GROMACS .gro file of C-alpha atoms in nm:
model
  379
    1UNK     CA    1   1.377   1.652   0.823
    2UNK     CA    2   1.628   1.398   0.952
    3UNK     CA    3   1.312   1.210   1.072
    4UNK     CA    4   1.132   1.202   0.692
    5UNK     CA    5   1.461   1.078   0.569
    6UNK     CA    6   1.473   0.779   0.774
    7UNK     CA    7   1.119   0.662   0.754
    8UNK     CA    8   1.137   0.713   0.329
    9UNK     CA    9   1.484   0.540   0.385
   10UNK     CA   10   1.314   0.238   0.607
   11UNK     CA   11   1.044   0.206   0.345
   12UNK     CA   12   1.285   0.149   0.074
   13UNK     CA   13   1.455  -0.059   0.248
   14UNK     CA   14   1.136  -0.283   0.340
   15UNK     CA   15   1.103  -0.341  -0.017
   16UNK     CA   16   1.441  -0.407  -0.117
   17UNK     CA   17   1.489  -0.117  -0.307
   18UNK     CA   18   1.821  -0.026  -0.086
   19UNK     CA   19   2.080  -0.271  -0.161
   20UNK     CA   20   2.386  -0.379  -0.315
   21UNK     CA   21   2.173  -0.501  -0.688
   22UNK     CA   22   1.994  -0.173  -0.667
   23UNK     CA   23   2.234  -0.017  -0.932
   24UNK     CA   24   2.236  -0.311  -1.180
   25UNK     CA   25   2.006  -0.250  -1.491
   26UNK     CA   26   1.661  -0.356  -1.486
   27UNK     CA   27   1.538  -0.666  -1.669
   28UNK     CA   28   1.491  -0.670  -2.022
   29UNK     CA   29   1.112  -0.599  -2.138
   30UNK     CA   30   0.847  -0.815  -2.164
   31UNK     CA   31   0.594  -0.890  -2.430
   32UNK     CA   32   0.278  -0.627  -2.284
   33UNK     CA   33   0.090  -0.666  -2.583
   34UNK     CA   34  -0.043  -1.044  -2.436
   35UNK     CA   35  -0.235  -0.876  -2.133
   36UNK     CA   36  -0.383  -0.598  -2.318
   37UNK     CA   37  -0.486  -0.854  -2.621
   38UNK     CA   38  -0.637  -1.031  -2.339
   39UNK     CA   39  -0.859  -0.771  -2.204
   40UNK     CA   40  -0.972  -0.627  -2.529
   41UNK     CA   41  -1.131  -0.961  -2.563
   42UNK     CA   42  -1.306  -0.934  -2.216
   43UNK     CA   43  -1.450  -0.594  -2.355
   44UNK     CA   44  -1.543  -0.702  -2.684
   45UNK     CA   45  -1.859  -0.765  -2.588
   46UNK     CA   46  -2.131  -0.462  -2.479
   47UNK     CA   47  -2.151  -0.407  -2.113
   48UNK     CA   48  -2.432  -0.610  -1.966
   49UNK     CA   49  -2.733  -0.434  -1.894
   50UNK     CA   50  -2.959  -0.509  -1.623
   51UNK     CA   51  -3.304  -0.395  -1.581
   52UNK     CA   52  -3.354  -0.396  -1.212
   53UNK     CA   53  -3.092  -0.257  -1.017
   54UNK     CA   54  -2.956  -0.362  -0.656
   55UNK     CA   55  -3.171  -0.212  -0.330
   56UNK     CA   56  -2.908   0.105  -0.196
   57UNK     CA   57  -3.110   0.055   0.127
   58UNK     CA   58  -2.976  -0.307   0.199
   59UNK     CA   59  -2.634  -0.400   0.310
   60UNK     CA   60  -2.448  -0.528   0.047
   61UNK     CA   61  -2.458  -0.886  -0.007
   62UNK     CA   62  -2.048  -1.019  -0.117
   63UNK     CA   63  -1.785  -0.732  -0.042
   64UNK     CA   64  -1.412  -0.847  -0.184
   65UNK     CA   65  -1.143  -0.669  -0.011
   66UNK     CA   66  -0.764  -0.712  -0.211
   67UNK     CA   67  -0.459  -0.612   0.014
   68UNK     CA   68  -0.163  -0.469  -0.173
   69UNK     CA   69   0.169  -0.668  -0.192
   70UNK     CA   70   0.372  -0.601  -0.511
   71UNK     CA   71   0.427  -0.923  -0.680
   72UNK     CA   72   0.234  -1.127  -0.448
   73UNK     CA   73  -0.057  -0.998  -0.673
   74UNK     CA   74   0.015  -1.328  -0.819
   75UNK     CA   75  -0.145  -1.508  -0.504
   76UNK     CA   76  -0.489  -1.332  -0.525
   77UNK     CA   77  -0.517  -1.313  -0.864
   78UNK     CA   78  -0.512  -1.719  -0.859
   79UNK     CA   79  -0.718  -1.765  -0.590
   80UNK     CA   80  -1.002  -1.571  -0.748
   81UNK     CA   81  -0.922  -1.791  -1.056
   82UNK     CA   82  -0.979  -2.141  -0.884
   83UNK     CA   83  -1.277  -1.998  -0.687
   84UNK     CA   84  -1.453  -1.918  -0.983
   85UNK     CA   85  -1.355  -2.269  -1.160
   86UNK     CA   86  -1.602  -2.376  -0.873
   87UNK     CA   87  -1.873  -2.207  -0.958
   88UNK     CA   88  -1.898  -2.061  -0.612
   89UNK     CA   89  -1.745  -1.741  -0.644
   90UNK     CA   90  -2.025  -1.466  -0.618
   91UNK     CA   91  -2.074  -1.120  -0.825
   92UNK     CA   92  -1.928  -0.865  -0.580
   93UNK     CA   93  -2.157  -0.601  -0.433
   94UNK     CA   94  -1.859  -0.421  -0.309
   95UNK     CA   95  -1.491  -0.459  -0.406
   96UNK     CA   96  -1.213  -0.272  -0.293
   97UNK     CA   97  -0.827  -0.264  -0.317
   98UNK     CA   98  -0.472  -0.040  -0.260
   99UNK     CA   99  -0.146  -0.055  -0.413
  100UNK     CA  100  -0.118  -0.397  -0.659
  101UNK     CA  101  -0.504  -0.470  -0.460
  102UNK     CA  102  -0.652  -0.162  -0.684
  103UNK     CA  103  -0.554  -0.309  -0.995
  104UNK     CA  104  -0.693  -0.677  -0.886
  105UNK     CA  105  -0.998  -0.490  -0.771
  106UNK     CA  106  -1.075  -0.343  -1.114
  107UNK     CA  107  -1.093  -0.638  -1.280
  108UNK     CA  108  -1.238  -0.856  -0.997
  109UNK     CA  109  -1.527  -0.586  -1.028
  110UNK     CA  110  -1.594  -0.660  -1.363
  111UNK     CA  111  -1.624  -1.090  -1.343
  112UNK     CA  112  -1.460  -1.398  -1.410
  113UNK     CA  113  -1.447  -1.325  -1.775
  114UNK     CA  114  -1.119  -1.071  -1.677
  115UNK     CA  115  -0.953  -1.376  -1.512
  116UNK     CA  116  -0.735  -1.443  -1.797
  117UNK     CA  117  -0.621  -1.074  -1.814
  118UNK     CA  118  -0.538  -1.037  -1.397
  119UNK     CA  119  -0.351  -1.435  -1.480
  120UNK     CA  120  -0.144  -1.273  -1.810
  121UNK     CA  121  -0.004  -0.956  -1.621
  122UNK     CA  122   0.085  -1.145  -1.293
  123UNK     CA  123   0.244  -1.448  -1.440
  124UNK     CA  124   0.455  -1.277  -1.756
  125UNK     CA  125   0.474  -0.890  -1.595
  126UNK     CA  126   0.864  -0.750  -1.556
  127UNK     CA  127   0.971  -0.518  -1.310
  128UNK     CA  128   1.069  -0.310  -1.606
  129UNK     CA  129   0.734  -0.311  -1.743
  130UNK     CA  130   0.616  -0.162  -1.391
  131UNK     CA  131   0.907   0.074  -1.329
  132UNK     CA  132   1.280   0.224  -1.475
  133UNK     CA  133   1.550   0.261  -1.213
  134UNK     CA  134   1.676   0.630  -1.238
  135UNK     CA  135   2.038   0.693  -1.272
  136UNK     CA  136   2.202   0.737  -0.880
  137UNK     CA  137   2.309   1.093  -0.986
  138UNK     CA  138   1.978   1.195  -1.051
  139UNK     CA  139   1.796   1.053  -0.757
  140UNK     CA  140   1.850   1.324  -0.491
  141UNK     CA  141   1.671   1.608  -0.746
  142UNK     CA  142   1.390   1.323  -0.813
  143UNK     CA  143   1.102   1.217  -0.603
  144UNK     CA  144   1.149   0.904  -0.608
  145UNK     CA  145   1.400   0.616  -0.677
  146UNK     CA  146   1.266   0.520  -1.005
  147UNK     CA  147   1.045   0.676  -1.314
  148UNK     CA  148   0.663   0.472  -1.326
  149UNK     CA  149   0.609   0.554  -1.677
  150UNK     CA  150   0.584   0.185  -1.811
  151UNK     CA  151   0.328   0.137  -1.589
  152UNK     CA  152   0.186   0.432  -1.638
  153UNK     CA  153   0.165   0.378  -2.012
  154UNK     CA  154   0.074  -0.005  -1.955
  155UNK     CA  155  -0.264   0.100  -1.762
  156UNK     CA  156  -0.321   0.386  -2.021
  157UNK     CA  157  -0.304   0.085  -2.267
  158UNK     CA  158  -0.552  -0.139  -2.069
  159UNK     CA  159  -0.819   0.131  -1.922
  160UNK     CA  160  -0.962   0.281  -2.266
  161UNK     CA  161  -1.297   0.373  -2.342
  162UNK     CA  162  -1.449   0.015  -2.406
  163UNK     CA  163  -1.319  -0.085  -2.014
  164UNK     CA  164  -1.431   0.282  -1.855
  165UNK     CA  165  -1.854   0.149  -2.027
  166UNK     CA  166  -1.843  -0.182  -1.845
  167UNK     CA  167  -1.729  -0.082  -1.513
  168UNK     CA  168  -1.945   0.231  -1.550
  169UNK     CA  169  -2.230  -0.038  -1.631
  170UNK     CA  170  -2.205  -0.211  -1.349
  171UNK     CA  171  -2.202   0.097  -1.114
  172UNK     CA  172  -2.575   0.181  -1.283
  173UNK     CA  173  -2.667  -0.158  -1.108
  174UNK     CA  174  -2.568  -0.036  -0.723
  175UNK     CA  175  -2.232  -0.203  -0.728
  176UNK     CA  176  -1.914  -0.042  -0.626
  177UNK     CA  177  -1.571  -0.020  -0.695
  178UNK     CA  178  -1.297   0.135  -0.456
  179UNK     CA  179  -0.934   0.252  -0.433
  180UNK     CA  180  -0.722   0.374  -0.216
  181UNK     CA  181  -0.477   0.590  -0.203
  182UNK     CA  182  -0.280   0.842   0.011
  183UNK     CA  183  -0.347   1.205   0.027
  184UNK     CA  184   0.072   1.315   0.137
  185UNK     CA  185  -0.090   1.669   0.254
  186UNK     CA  186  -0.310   1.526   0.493
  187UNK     CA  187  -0.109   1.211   0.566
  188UNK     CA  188  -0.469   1.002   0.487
  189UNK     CA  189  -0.613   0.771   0.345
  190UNK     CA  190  -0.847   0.859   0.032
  191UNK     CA  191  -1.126   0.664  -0.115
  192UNK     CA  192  -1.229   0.718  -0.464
  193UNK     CA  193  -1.570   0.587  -0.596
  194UNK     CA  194  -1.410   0.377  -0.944
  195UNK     CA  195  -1.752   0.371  -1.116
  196UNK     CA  196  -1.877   0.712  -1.049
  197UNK     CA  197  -1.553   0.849  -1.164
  198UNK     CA  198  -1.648   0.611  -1.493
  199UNK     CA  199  -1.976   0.701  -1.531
  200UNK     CA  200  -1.907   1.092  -1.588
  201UNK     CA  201  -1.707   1.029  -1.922
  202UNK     CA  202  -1.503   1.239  -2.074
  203UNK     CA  203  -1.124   1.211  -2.133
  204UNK     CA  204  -1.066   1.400  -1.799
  205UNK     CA  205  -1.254   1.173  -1.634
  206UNK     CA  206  -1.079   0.833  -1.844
  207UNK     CA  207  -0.726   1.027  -1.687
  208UNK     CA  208  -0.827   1.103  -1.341
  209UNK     CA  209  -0.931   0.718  -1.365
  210UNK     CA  210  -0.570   0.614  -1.474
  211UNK     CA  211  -0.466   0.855  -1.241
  212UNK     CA  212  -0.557   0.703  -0.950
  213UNK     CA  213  -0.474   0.340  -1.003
  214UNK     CA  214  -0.102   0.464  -1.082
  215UNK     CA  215  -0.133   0.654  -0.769
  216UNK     CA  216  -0.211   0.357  -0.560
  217UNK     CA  217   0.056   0.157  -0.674
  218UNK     CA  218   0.334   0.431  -0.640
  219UNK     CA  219   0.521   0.284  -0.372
  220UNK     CA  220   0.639   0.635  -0.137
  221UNK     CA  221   1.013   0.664  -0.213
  222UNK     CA  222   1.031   0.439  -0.506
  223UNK     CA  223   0.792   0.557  -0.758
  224UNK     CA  224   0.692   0.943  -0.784
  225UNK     CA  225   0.405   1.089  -0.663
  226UNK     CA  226   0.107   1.148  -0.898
  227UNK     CA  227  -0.111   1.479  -0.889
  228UNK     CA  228  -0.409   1.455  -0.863
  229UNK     CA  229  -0.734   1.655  -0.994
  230UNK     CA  230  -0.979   1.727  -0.695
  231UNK     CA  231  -1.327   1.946  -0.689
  232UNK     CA  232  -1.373   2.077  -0.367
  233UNK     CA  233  -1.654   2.385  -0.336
  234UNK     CA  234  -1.696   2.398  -0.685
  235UNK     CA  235  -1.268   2.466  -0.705
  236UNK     CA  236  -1.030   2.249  -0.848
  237UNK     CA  237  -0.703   2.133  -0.629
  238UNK     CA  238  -0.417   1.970  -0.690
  239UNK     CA  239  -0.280   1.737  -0.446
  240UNK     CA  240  -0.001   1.471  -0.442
  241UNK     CA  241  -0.114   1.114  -0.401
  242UNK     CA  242   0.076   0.806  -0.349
  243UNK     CA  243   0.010   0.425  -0.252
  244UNK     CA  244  -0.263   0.376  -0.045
  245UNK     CA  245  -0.086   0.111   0.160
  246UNK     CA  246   0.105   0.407   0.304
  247UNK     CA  247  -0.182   0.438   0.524
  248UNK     CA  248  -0.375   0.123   0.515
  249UNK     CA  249  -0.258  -0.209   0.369
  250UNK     CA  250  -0.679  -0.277   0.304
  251UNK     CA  251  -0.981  -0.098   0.369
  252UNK     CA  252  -1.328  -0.075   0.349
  253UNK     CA  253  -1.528   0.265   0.338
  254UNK     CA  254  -1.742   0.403   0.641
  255UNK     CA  255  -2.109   0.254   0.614
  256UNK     CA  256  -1.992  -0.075   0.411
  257UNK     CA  257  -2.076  -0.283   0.719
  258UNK     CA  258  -2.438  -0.212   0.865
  259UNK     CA  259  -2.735  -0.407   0.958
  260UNK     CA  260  -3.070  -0.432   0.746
  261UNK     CA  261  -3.298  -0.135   0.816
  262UNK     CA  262  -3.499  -0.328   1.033
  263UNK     CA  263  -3.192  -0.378   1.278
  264UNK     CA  264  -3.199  -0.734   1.191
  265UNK     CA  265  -2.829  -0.877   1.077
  266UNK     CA  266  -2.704  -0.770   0.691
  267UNK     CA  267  -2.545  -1.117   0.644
  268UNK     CA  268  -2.324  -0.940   0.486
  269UNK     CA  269  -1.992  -1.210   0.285
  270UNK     CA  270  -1.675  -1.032   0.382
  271UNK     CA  271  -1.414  -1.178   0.115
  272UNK     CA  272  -1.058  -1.095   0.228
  273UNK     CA  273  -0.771  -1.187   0.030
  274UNK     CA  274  -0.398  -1.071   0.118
  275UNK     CA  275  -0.142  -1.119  -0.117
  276UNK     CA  276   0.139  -1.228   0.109
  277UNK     CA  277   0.197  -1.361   0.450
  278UNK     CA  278   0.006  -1.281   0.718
  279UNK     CA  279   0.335  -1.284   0.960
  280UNK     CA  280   0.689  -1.175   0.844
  281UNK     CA  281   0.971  -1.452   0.824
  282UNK     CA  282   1.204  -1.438   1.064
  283UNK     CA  283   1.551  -1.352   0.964
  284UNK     CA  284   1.891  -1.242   1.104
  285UNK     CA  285   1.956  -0.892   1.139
  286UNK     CA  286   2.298  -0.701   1.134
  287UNK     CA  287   2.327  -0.386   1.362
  288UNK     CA  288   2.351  -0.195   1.019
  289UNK     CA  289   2.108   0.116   0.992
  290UNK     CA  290   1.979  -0.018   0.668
  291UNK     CA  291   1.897  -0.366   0.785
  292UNK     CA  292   1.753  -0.230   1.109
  293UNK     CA  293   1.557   0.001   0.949
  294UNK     CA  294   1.424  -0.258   0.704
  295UNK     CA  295   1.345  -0.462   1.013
  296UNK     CA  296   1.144  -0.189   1.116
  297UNK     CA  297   0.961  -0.069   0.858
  298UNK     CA  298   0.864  -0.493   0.799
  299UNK     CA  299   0.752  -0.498   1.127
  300UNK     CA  300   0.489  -0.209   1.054
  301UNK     CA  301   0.377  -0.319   0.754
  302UNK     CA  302   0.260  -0.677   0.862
  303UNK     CA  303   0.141  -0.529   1.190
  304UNK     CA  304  -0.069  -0.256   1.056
  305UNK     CA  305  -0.220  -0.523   0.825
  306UNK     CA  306  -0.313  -0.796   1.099
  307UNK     CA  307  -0.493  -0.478   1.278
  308UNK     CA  308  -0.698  -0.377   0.959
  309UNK     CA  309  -0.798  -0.731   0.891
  310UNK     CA  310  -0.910  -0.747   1.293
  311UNK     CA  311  -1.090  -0.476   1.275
  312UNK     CA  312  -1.296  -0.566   1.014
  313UNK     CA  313  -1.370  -0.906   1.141
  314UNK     CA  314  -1.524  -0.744   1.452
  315UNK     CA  315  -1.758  -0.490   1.200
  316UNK     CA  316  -1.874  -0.742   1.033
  317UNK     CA  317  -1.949  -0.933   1.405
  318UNK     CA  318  -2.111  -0.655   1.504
  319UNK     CA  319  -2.325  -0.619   1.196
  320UNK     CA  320  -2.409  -1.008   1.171
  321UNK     CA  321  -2.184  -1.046   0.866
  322UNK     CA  322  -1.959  -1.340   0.795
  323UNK     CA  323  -1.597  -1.312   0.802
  324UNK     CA  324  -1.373  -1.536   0.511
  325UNK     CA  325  -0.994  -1.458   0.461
  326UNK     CA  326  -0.743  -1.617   0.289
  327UNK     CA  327  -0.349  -1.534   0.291
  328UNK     CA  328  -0.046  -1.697   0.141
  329UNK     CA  329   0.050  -1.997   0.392
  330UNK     CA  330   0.315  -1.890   0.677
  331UNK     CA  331   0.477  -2.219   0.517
  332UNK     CA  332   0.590  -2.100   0.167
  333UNK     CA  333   0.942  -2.087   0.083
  334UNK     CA  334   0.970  -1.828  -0.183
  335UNK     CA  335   1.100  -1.486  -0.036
  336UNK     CA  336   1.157  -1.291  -0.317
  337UNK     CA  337   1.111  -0.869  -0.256
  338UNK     CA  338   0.773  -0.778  -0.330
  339UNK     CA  339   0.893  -0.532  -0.596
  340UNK     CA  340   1.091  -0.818  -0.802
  341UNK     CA  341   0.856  -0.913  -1.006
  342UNK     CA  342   1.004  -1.203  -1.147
  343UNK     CA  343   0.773  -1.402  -1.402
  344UNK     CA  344   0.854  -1.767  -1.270
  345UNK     CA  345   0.827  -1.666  -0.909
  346UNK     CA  346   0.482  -1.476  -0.983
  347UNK     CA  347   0.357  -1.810  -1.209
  348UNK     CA  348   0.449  -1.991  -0.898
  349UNK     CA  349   0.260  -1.774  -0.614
  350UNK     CA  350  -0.083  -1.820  -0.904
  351UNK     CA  351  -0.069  -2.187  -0.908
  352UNK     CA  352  -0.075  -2.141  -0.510
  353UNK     CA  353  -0.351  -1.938  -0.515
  354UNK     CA  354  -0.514  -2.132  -0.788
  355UNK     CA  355  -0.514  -2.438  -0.561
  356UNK     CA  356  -0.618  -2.266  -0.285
  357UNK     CA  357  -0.903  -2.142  -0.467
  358UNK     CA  358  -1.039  -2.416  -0.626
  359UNK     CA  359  -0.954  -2.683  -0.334
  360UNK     CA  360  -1.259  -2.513  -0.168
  361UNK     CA  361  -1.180  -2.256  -0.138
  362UNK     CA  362  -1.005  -2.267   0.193
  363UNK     CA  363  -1.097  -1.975   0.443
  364UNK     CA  364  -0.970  -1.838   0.788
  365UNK     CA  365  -1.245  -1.723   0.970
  366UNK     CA  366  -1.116  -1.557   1.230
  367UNK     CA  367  -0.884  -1.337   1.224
  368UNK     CA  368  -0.466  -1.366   1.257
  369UNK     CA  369  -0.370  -1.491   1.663
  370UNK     CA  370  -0.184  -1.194   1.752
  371UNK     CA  371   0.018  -1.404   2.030
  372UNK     CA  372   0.213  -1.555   1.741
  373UNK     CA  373   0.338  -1.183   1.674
  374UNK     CA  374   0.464  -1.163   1.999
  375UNK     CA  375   0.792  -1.374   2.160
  376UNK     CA  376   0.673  -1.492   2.479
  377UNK     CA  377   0.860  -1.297   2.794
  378UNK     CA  378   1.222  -1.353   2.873
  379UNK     CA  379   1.347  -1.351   3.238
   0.00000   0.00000   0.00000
């Protein structure tokens, strides 16, 4: 028990969530009613229809793979901006994403034309459209620090009917969408096929969709929990799900990554984009639990991200794909707390991203030098 405490303690604390302004009251709300104007717009249109479908025996062409990172949304979404001001940018094959990633991914999915809606919710989004700070008395009784209900009603807003037929379209094609979250039975990572969910229709299908994107932003600790509908055996179960960065800060899904059928190499695009740093900035630390514990939990975070980038660098090696990433420089100077999500800082962290897109865009193609995660030995 005194073991669950501290890690759901360290967690808050990684984000910030455990500190002296934690009590103040949230920011006042923002105008919503811009992003979902936005992508009404996008869906206006009927959902493209295409007669020939992609090969399912081929490796997937482009795969776009969105890390989570709060606020730092902001980054990615304005990268995939300026790449597609070049022209360059491809139609995913694959795209998946956790935590703030899932909601970039569902858009990203669906094309350019949903640029304008990722660029209105990351530049003029307030934390208090994403989440309402409980009352301290009521905390201990609660499962988390804070009530997600304005997000939860914001993506209720945005995913309607109109959005469920194009992303369902594009899964009749052969494209996919995924999203992670975590299964806090099992202590695993789920993946959840976006477009076949889509394609089934239905209003309990339109929830279970909702469902799962508020799941994979739910931050453990700070947001509740969301229950989730699951058919297993031809039985329904109900399991607790929370952000899938709790047990992967990116993924992609077993049997993305293969060669062609004839064992020759897929040439398979691997797109990553992290929203945030690849390496934590250094700071002081007082021999306080909280701030050692906050240390801590940092330290895991970045760590277990550098490993799941690695490890799909050397998949896509070993498949004959090629390997692009792209993170926000080690060299920025904003350090704002993920979870802030203050509307100058995020318009700042898009124009980054923006340049960075349309300058080239400019890739990493290898993946992070671990020796700069590790202090050289001390005698």
């Amino acid at each position: 028990m005194i073991h669950r405490c501290v890690v759901t303690l360290g967690w808050l604390v990684a984000f910030g969530l455990v500190s002296g302004c934690a009590g103040k009251p949230t920011c006042k709300p923002s105008d919503t009613e811009r992003v979902r104007q936005t992508v009404r717009r996008a869906t206006a249109q009927p959902p493209e229809v295409v007669p020939v479908p992609i090969d399912p025996t081929s490796p997937p062409k482009s795969v776009l793979v969105l890390s989570g990172g709060g606020m730092y949304g902001a980054y990615a979404t304005g990268f995939l901006a300026g790449w597609a001001k070049t022209g360059t940018r491809p139609q995913f094959d694959v795209v998946t994403g956790v935590s703030t990633g899932s909601l970039i991914a569902t858009v990203a999915f669906l094309g350019p034309e949903y640029d304008d809606a990722a660029r209105e919710f990351y530049t003029s989004i307030r934390a208090s459209d994403i989440y309402k700070r409980r009352a301290w008395i009521f905390i201990p009784g609660a499962g988390s620090v804070t009530s997600s209900d304005p997000l939860k009603q914001l993506i209720a807003s945005i995913v309607d009917d109109r959005f469920l037929e194009h992303v369902a379209a594009q899964h009749r094609r052969g494209r996919r969408l995924y999203v992670g979250t975590t299964n806090l039975e099992t202590r695993k990572l789920v993946t959840w096929d976006m477009g076949a969910i889509a394609s089934r229709g239905g209003p309990e299908c339109a929830e279970q969709f909702r469902s799962i994107l508020l799941a994979s932003c739910s931050v453990p600790g700070m947001m509740p929990p969301v229950l989730l509908n699951v058919l297993r055996n031809n039985r329904t179960f109900r399991e607790l799900h929370t952000d899938g960065g709790a047990t992967a800060q990116l993924f992609l899904p077993p049997g993305t990554l293969s060669t062609k059928p004839d064992g020759s190499p897929s040439g398979t695009d691997i797109h990553i984009i992290v929203a945030g740093k690849l390496f934590a900035d250094p700071n002081p630390v007082k021999p306080r639990i909280l701030a050692v514990l906050g240390a801590s939990a940092t330290s895991i975070l970045y760590s277990h991200c550098r490993a799941e980038i690695s490890t799909i660098f050397y998949q896509s090696k070993l498949t004959g794909g090629n390997f692009w990433l792209t993170a926000l420089p080690d060299s920025d100077n904003g350090q704002p707390l993920g979870l802030d999500f203050d509307p100058k800082e995020m318009a700042r962290l898009y124009e980054v991203g923006y340049c960075h897109g349309i300058g080239g865009p400019a890739w990493i193609t290898a993946p992070p030098f671990e020796g700069a995660a590790t202090d050289p030995p001390r005698q």
